[in-house]
Short mmCIF file of C-alpha atoms and ligand atoms in Angstrom, two decimals:
data_model
loop_
_atom_site.label_atom_id
_atom_site.label_comp_id
_atom_site.label_asym_id
_atom_site.label_seq_id
_atom_site.Cartn_x
_atom_site.Cartn_y
_atom_site.Cartn_z
CA UNK A 1 65.00 68.82 202.22
CA UNK A 2 66.41 69.78 205.63
CA UNK A 3 65.17 72.81 207.56
CA UNK A 4 67.58 75.53 208.72
CA UNK A 5 68.40 75.00 212.41
CA UNK A 6 71.06 75.71 215.00
CA UNK A 7 73.54 73.00 214.02
CA UNK A 8 76.04 75.64 212.82
CA UNK A 9 76.11 77.14 216.33
CA UNK A 10 76.88 73.84 218.10
CA UNK A 11 79.46 74.19 220.88
CA UNK A 12 81.17 71.34 222.69
CA UNK A 13 82.22 71.77 226.32
CA UNK A 14 85.92 71.26 227.03
CA UNK A 15 87.28 69.41 230.06
CA UNK A 16 88.70 71.21 233.11
CA UNK A 17 85.96 73.82 232.77
CA UNK A 18 88.04 75.45 230.08
CA UNK A 19 85.13 76.76 228.01
CA UNK A 20 83.47 75.37 224.92
CA UNK A 21 84.69 74.96 221.36
CA UNK A 22 82.45 75.84 218.41
CA UNK A 23 82.06 72.62 216.44
CA UNK A 24 82.29 74.36 213.07
CA UNK A 25 85.67 76.03 212.77
CA UNK A 26 87.63 77.86 210.08
CA UNK A 27 91.22 76.81 209.34
CA UNK A 28 93.89 79.27 208.22
CA UNK A 29 96.28 77.02 206.35
CA UNK A 30 96.34 79.46 203.44
CA UNK A 31 99.76 80.08 201.87
CA UNK A 32 99.09 83.57 200.49
CA UNK A 33 99.10 86.35 203.13
CA UNK A 34 96.52 88.58 201.45
CA UNK A 35 94.24 85.63 200.82
CA UNK A 36 94.65 84.67 204.49
CA UNK A 37 93.51 88.07 205.69
CA UNK A 38 90.57 88.25 203.28
CA UNK A 39 89.42 84.69 203.91
CA UNK A 40 89.68 85.03 207.70
CA UNK A 41 87.71 88.25 207.57
CA UNK A 42 85.08 86.65 205.31
CA UNK A 43 84.82 83.64 207.64
CA UNK A 44 84.20 85.87 210.66
CA UNK A 45 81.60 87.89 208.72
CA UNK A 46 79.92 84.64 207.63
CA UNK A 47 79.50 83.56 211.25
CA UNK A 48 82.50 81.31 212.02
CA UNK A 49 83.59 81.82 215.63
CA UNK A 50 86.48 79.35 215.84
CA UNK A 51 89.81 79.95 214.11
CA UNK A 52 92.61 77.41 213.82
CA UNK A 53 96.05 78.95 213.39
CA UNK A 54 99.66 77.76 213.57
CA UNK A 55 103.15 79.15 213.83
CA UNK A 56 104.04 76.83 210.93
CA UNK A 57 101.51 78.47 208.59
CA UNK A 58 103.63 81.65 208.75
CA UNK A 59 100.54 83.84 208.52
CA UNK A 60 99.61 84.51 212.15
CA UNK A 61 100.11 88.26 211.55
CA UNK A 62 97.51 88.26 208.79
CA UNK A 63 95.05 86.27 210.90
CA UNK A 64 95.68 88.73 213.74
CA UNK A 65 95.04 91.67 211.41
CA UNK A 66 91.76 90.14 210.23
CA UNK A 67 90.64 89.62 213.84
CA UNK A 68 91.53 93.21 214.70
CA UNK A 69 89.42 94.44 211.77
CA UNK A 70 86.27 92.82 213.12
CA UNK A 71 87.05 93.70 216.75
CA UNK A 72 87.62 97.37 215.87
CA UNK A 73 84.45 97.49 213.78
CA UNK A 74 82.61 96.33 216.91
CA UNK A 75 81.24 93.29 215.08
CA UNK A 76 82.67 90.60 217.35
CA UNK A 77 84.25 90.73 220.79
CA UNK A 78 87.40 88.73 221.57
CA UNK A 79 85.46 86.65 224.14
CA UNK A 80 83.05 85.55 221.40
CA UNK A 81 85.87 84.03 219.39
CA UNK A 82 87.65 80.72 219.98
CA UNK A 83 91.25 81.05 218.84
CA UNK A 84 93.58 78.07 218.60
CA UNK A 85 97.33 78.21 217.96
CA UNK A 86 99.97 75.49 217.55
CA UNK A 87 103.50 74.90 218.78
CA UNK A 88 105.81 73.88 215.93
CA UNK A 89 108.13 70.84 215.95
CA UNK A 90 111.30 72.91 216.35
CA UNK A 91 110.04 74.31 219.67
CA UNK A 92 109.44 71.09 221.62
CA UNK A 93 112.23 71.66 224.14
CA UNK A 94 110.53 72.91 227.32
CA UNK A 95 112.54 76.14 227.44
CA UNK A 96 111.39 76.98 223.89
CA UNK A 97 107.67 76.51 224.53
CA UNK A 98 106.93 79.80 226.29
CA UNK A 99 108.86 82.01 223.81
CA UNK A 100 107.12 80.28 220.89
CA UNK A 101 103.74 80.70 222.57
CA UNK A 102 104.36 84.36 223.32
CA UNK A 103 105.52 85.01 219.76
CA UNK A 104 102.22 83.54 218.52
CA UNK A 105 100.19 85.70 220.90
CA UNK A 106 102.02 88.77 219.69
CA UNK A 107 101.53 88.02 216.00
CA UNK A 108 97.90 87.12 216.52
CA UNK A 109 97.46 90.32 218.61
CA UNK A 110 95.63 88.51 221.40
CA UNK A 111 96.24 88.31 225.16
CA UNK A 112 95.34 84.63 225.41
CA UNK A 113 94.39 81.70 223.22
CA UNK A 114 91.50 79.38 223.86
CA UNK A 115 93.50 76.35 222.80
CA UNK A 116 97.19 75.63 222.28
CA UNK A 117 98.08 72.43 220.46
CA UNK A 118 101.37 70.59 220.02
CA UNK A 119 101.30 70.60 216.20
CA UNK A 120 102.82 67.13 215.79
CA UNK A 121 104.37 64.58 218.17
CA UNK A 122 107.70 64.84 216.29
CA UNK A 123 110.45 67.04 217.68
CA UNK A 124 112.73 68.59 215.05
CA UNK A 125 116.16 70.11 215.65
CA UNK A 126 115.54 73.27 217.68
CA UNK A 127 116.21 76.53 215.87
CA UNK A 128 114.73 79.03 213.46
CA UNK A 129 114.70 76.66 210.47
CA UNK A 130 111.21 75.15 210.55
CA UNK A 131 112.13 72.30 208.24
CA UNK A 132 115.69 71.29 209.23
CA UNK A 133 117.29 68.81 206.82
CA UNK A 134 120.67 67.14 206.55
CA UNK A 135 122.83 67.18 203.41
CA UNK A 136 120.88 64.27 201.96
CA UNK A 137 117.54 66.01 202.51
CA UNK A 138 116.49 63.93 205.52
CA UNK A 139 114.61 65.64 208.36
CA UNK A 140 116.76 66.24 211.44
CA UNK A 141 114.85 65.07 214.50
CA UNK A 142 115.58 66.02 218.10
CA UNK A 143 116.00 62.94 220.28
CA UNK A 144 116.70 64.95 223.44
CA UNK A 145 113.08 65.75 224.25
CA UNK A 146 109.98 63.59 224.76
CA UNK A 147 106.38 64.48 224.03
CA UNK A 148 105.72 64.38 227.79
CA UNK A 149 108.53 66.93 228.44
CA UNK A 150 106.79 69.27 225.99
CA UNK A 151 103.40 68.53 227.52
CA UNK A 152 104.65 69.58 230.98
CA UNK A 153 105.65 72.96 229.54
CA UNK A 154 102.19 73.26 227.94
CA UNK A 155 100.61 72.58 231.34
CA UNK A 156 102.60 75.46 232.81
CA UNK A 157 101.02 77.81 230.25
CA UNK A 158 97.54 76.77 231.39
CA UNK A 159 98.56 77.36 235.02
CA UNK A 160 99.37 80.95 234.11
CA UNK A 161 95.99 81.49 232.49
CA UNK A 162 97.21 82.68 229.09
CA UNK A 163 95.99 79.57 227.43
CA UNK A 164 92.64 78.09 228.42
CA UNK A 165 93.11 74.58 227.12
CA UNK A 166 95.84 72.41 225.60
CA UNK A 167 95.77 69.54 223.18
CA UNK A 168 97.54 67.28 220.73
CA UNK A 169 97.58 67.25 216.94
CA UNK A 170 98.55 64.63 214.34
CA UNK A 171 98.79 61.92 216.98
CA UNK A 172 97.93 58.23 217.10
CA UNK A 173 95.64 56.69 219.72
CA UNK A 174 98.79 55.39 221.46
CA UNK A 175 100.19 58.91 221.81
CA UNK A 176 96.89 60.15 223.23
CA UNK A 177 96.74 57.30 225.76
CA UNK A 178 100.34 57.95 226.84
CA UNK A 179 99.84 61.66 227.45
CA UNK A 180 96.38 61.19 228.96
CA UNK A 181 97.77 58.70 231.46
CA UNK A 182 100.69 60.88 232.54
CA UNK A 183 99.19 64.36 232.28
CA UNK A 184 98.33 66.57 235.23
CA UNK A 185 96.17 68.65 232.87
CA UNK A 186 94.50 66.25 230.45
CA UNK A 187 94.37 67.03 226.73
CA UNK A 188 91.13 68.91 225.98
CA UNK A 189 91.30 68.44 222.20
CA UNK A 190 92.82 65.92 219.83
CA UNK A 191 93.15 67.41 216.35
CA UNK A 192 93.58 64.93 213.49
CA UNK A 193 92.64 64.38 209.85
CA UNK A 194 89.14 62.93 209.74
CA UNK A 195 86.28 62.64 207.22
CA UNK A 196 84.17 59.75 205.90
CA UNK A 197 87.25 58.21 204.18
CA UNK A 198 89.12 58.32 207.52
CA UNK A 199 86.44 58.26 210.23
CA UNK A 200 88.80 57.38 213.10
CA UNK A 201 85.97 55.68 215.02
CA UNK A 202 88.30 54.05 217.56
CA UNK A 203 90.04 57.32 218.39
CA UNK A 204 86.68 59.11 218.57
CA UNK A 205 85.36 56.54 221.03
CA UNK A 206 88.46 56.84 223.22
CA UNK A 207 88.14 60.64 223.17
CA UNK A 208 84.42 60.49 224.01
CA UNK A 209 85.02 58.11 226.91
CA UNK A 210 87.71 60.37 228.33
CA UNK A 211 86.11 63.78 227.90
CA UNK A 212 88.34 64.84 224.99
CA UNK A 213 87.00 66.64 221.92
CA UNK A 214 88.14 65.22 218.60
CA UNK A 215 88.61 68.04 216.09
CA UNK A 216 88.75 66.89 212.47
CA UNK A 217 90.81 68.66 209.86
CA UNK A 218 90.44 68.20 206.09
CA UNK A 219 86.73 67.78 206.76
CA UNK A 220 86.05 68.20 203.04
CA UNK A 221 89.01 66.11 201.95
CA UNK A 222 91.32 69.07 201.26
CA UNK A 223 90.44 68.99 197.51
CA UNK A 224 92.68 65.89 197.36
CA UNK A 225 92.24 62.68 195.36
CA UNK A 226 89.99 60.72 195.54
CA UNK A 227 87.63 63.68 195.73
CA UNK A 228 85.43 63.29 198.78
CA UNK A 229 83.12 66.05 197.53
CA UNK A 230 82.39 63.87 194.46
CA UNK A 231 81.73 60.71 196.45
CA UNK A 232 78.49 59.15 195.11
CA UNK A 233 77.04 58.46 198.59
CA UNK A 234 77.67 62.06 199.70
CA UNK A 235 76.35 63.45 196.41
CA UNK A 236 73.16 61.34 196.65
CA UNK A 237 72.48 62.52 200.21
CA UNK A 238 73.16 66.11 199.14
CA UNK A 239 70.62 65.90 196.31
CA UNK A 240 68.02 64.37 198.59
CA UNK A 241 68.32 66.95 201.36
CA UNK A 242 68.83 69.82 198.94
CA UNK A 243 72.23 70.80 200.33
CA UNK A 244 75.72 70.74 198.78
CA UNK A 245 78.19 67.91 199.31
CA UNK A 246 80.33 70.23 201.46
CA UNK A 247 77.36 71.02 203.69
CA UNK A 248 76.57 67.31 204.04
CA UNK A 249 80.16 66.48 205.06
CA UNK A 250 80.26 69.26 207.64
CA UNK A 251 76.87 68.34 209.12
CA UNK A 252 77.95 64.68 209.30
CA UNK A 253 81.05 65.64 211.29
CA UNK A 254 79.16 67.80 213.77
CA UNK A 255 76.36 65.28 214.22
CA UNK A 256 78.71 62.44 215.04
CA UNK A 257 80.09 64.54 217.85
CA UNK A 258 83.32 65.99 216.50
CA UNK A 259 84.47 69.55 216.09
CA UNK A 260 85.84 70.14 212.61
CA UNK A 261 87.74 72.55 210.43
CA UNK A 262 87.22 73.64 206.89
CA UNK A 263 89.06 76.24 204.85
CA UNK A 264 88.25 78.20 201.75
CA UNK A 265 89.55 81.31 200.05
CA UNK A 266 86.32 81.62 198.04
CA UNK A 267 83.76 83.94 199.71
CA UNK A 268 80.70 82.08 198.37
CA UNK A 269 82.08 78.76 199.66
CA UNK A 270 82.88 80.28 203.05
CA UNK A 271 79.20 81.28 203.37
CA UNK A 272 78.07 77.91 202.06
CA UNK A 273 80.23 76.11 204.62
CA UNK A 274 78.66 77.95 207.53
CA UNK A 275 75.14 77.28 206.25
CA UNK A 276 74.79 73.73 207.56
CA UNK A 277 71.66 72.00 208.90
CA UNK A 278 70.99 68.72 210.66
CA UNK A 279 70.87 65.63 208.44
CA UNK A 280 68.19 62.99 208.98
CA UNK A 281 69.31 59.83 210.82
CA UNK A 282 69.01 57.72 207.66
CA UNK A 283 71.51 60.00 205.88
CA UNK A 284 73.97 59.58 208.77
CA UNK A 285 73.57 55.81 208.54
CA UNK A 286 73.99 55.83 204.78
CA UNK A 287 77.29 57.71 205.07
CA UNK A 288 78.56 55.59 207.99
CA UNK A 289 77.66 52.28 206.37
CA UNK A 290 77.71 53.07 202.64
CA UNK A 291 81.23 54.52 202.36
CA UNK A 292 83.81 51.76 202.57
CA UNK A 293 86.80 53.53 201.04
CA UNK A 294 89.58 54.36 203.52
CA UNK A 295 92.14 57.03 202.55
CA UNK A 296 94.56 59.17 204.54
CA UNK A 297 95.36 62.33 202.60
CA UNK A 298 98.02 63.85 204.85
CA UNK A 299 101.14 61.87 205.80
CA UNK A 300 102.16 64.32 208.55
CA UNK A 301 101.32 61.67 211.20
CA UNK A 302 104.13 59.46 209.90
CA UNK A 303 106.99 61.97 209.83
CA UNK A 304 105.92 65.31 211.30
CA UNK A 305 106.45 66.90 207.88
CA UNK A 306 103.20 68.66 206.93
CA UNK A 307 101.66 67.06 203.89
CA UNK A 308 99.55 70.08 202.91
CA UNK A 309 102.20 72.80 203.21
CA UNK A 310 104.42 73.21 200.15
CA UNK A 311 108.16 73.01 201.01
CA UNK A 312 110.02 76.27 200.62
CA UNK A 313 113.11 74.62 199.10
N1 LIG B 1 97.39 69.80 212.26
C1 LIG B 1 97.60 69.58 211.01
O1 LIG B 1 98.57 68.91 210.66
C2 LIG B 1 96.67 70.11 209.98
C3 LIG B 1 96.80 69.66 208.67
C4 LIG B 1 95.92 70.14 207.73
C5 LIG B 1 94.97 71.08 208.05
N2 LIG B 1 94.88 71.55 209.32
C6 LIG B 1 93.90 72.60 209.69
O2 LIG B 1 92.63 72.25 209.20
C7 LIG B 1 92.13 73.27 208.34
C8 LIG B 1 91.21 72.64 207.33
O3 LIG B 1 91.89 71.69 206.51
P1 LIG B 1 91.77 71.65 204.97
O4 LIG B 1 92.36 72.89 204.37
O5 LIG B 1 92.26 70.37 204.50
O6 LIG B 1 90.16 71.79 204.79
P2 LIG B 1 89.14 71.30 203.70
O7 LIG B 1 87.96 72.20 203.91
O8 LIG B 1 88.96 69.83 203.74
O9 LIG B 1 89.82 71.60 202.31
C9 LIG B 1 90.03 72.90 201.80
C10 LIG B 1 89.88 72.82 200.29
O10 LIG B 1 88.50 72.57 199.96
C11 LIG B 1 88.04 73.58 199.08
N3 LIG B 1 86.67 73.91 199.50
C12 LIG B 1 86.29 74.50 200.67
N4 LIG B 1 84.95 74.64 200.71
C13 LIG B 1 84.47 74.12 199.57
C14 LIG B 1 83.16 73.99 199.04
N5 LIG B 1 82.11 74.40 199.71
N6 LIG B 1 83.02 73.40 197.82
C15 LIG B 1 84.10 72.97 197.14
N7 LIG B 1 85.36 73.07 197.58
C16 LIG B 1 85.55 73.65 198.78
C17 LIG B 1 88.97 74.75 199.22
O11 LIG B 1 89.07 75.43 198.00
P3 LIG B 1 89.07 77.05 197.84
O12 LIG B 1 89.99 77.62 198.87
O13 LIG B 1 89.58 77.21 196.44
O14 LIG B 1 87.66 77.52 197.99
C18 LIG B 1 90.30 74.07 199.57
O15 LIG B 1 90.97 73.64 198.40
C19 LIG B 1 93.39 73.94 207.83
O16 LIG B 1 93.18 75.26 207.35
C20 LIG B 1 94.24 73.95 209.07
O17 LIG B 1 93.81 75.00 209.92
C21 LIG B 1 95.71 71.07 210.29
#
């Protein structure tokens, strides 16, 4: 049995004095627009105060509408919410960064974002087609721009104050080191897949040592196979502390010092996922030492093609 406590309200300070990120965040990778709006609204009502959005999810308008609903009802103020957006692969050329950023602000109906991430380190052919392919179906990359060129344009957005912090997503430790070494404004957040089957301890240690927050996506394993929620170690801890497997996985992520993201379109699960409490030290040890399986669920880090978003064609 674990007692209710303040774990769910944990915030982690960001570098450069750029505020603090709620550790427990809600992701909006939800293909259906109506489901996006309802789930985002339910997440805000349940207590989530961090939203992860992306141009590539093609639902920023619906997330924006859900935020407006709670703002207008006087339930939450904009300053109480941490909103993150992401720059898509087709907008890596420096001159495309600002227009893409401004389009996101407009769709989200906000004046600033708390965090802007480069969605992946892969630049695709610039243009309106988010998934450009050649005649044989191969992705068309853009060799004319480097990740550092894009980073410089991200830094300019921070200078103008419309974006409080910037970060990287779907990157390797080598990418992070490269940008960290060259950046004028250091990455505040590194956003990658992470859960007990992919703990990313080395990356987490590098981030910790350099004042970067690691934000884990697919914190519950994205309902993929093998099912993390059915893992026997997680299930045993859950029974012992009288919580669900999802609550154990989320608490584990917060307690080891990461921010994390979970997503659900099911109202009862959204509430369940915010209702987390601190696990005892022996449960943390059991998960860290007892789970040996290593699985990456999303191959986006290899190609820049999102593994969890169905292709339109
Ligand atoms: N940068 C990137 O490349 C990248 C990639 C992937 C994700 N992300 C971000 O990270 C967010 C989270 O990732 P994710 O969607 O993989 O999260 P996740 O929470 O690991 O997986 C979501 C899945 O788990 C189910 N679920 C949620 N809560 C549950 C519970 N309490 N019990 C049982 N099943 C539960 C959901 O089902 P129902 O909806 O049916 O309830 C959904 O199928 C995304 O929304 C997105 O914002 C970023």
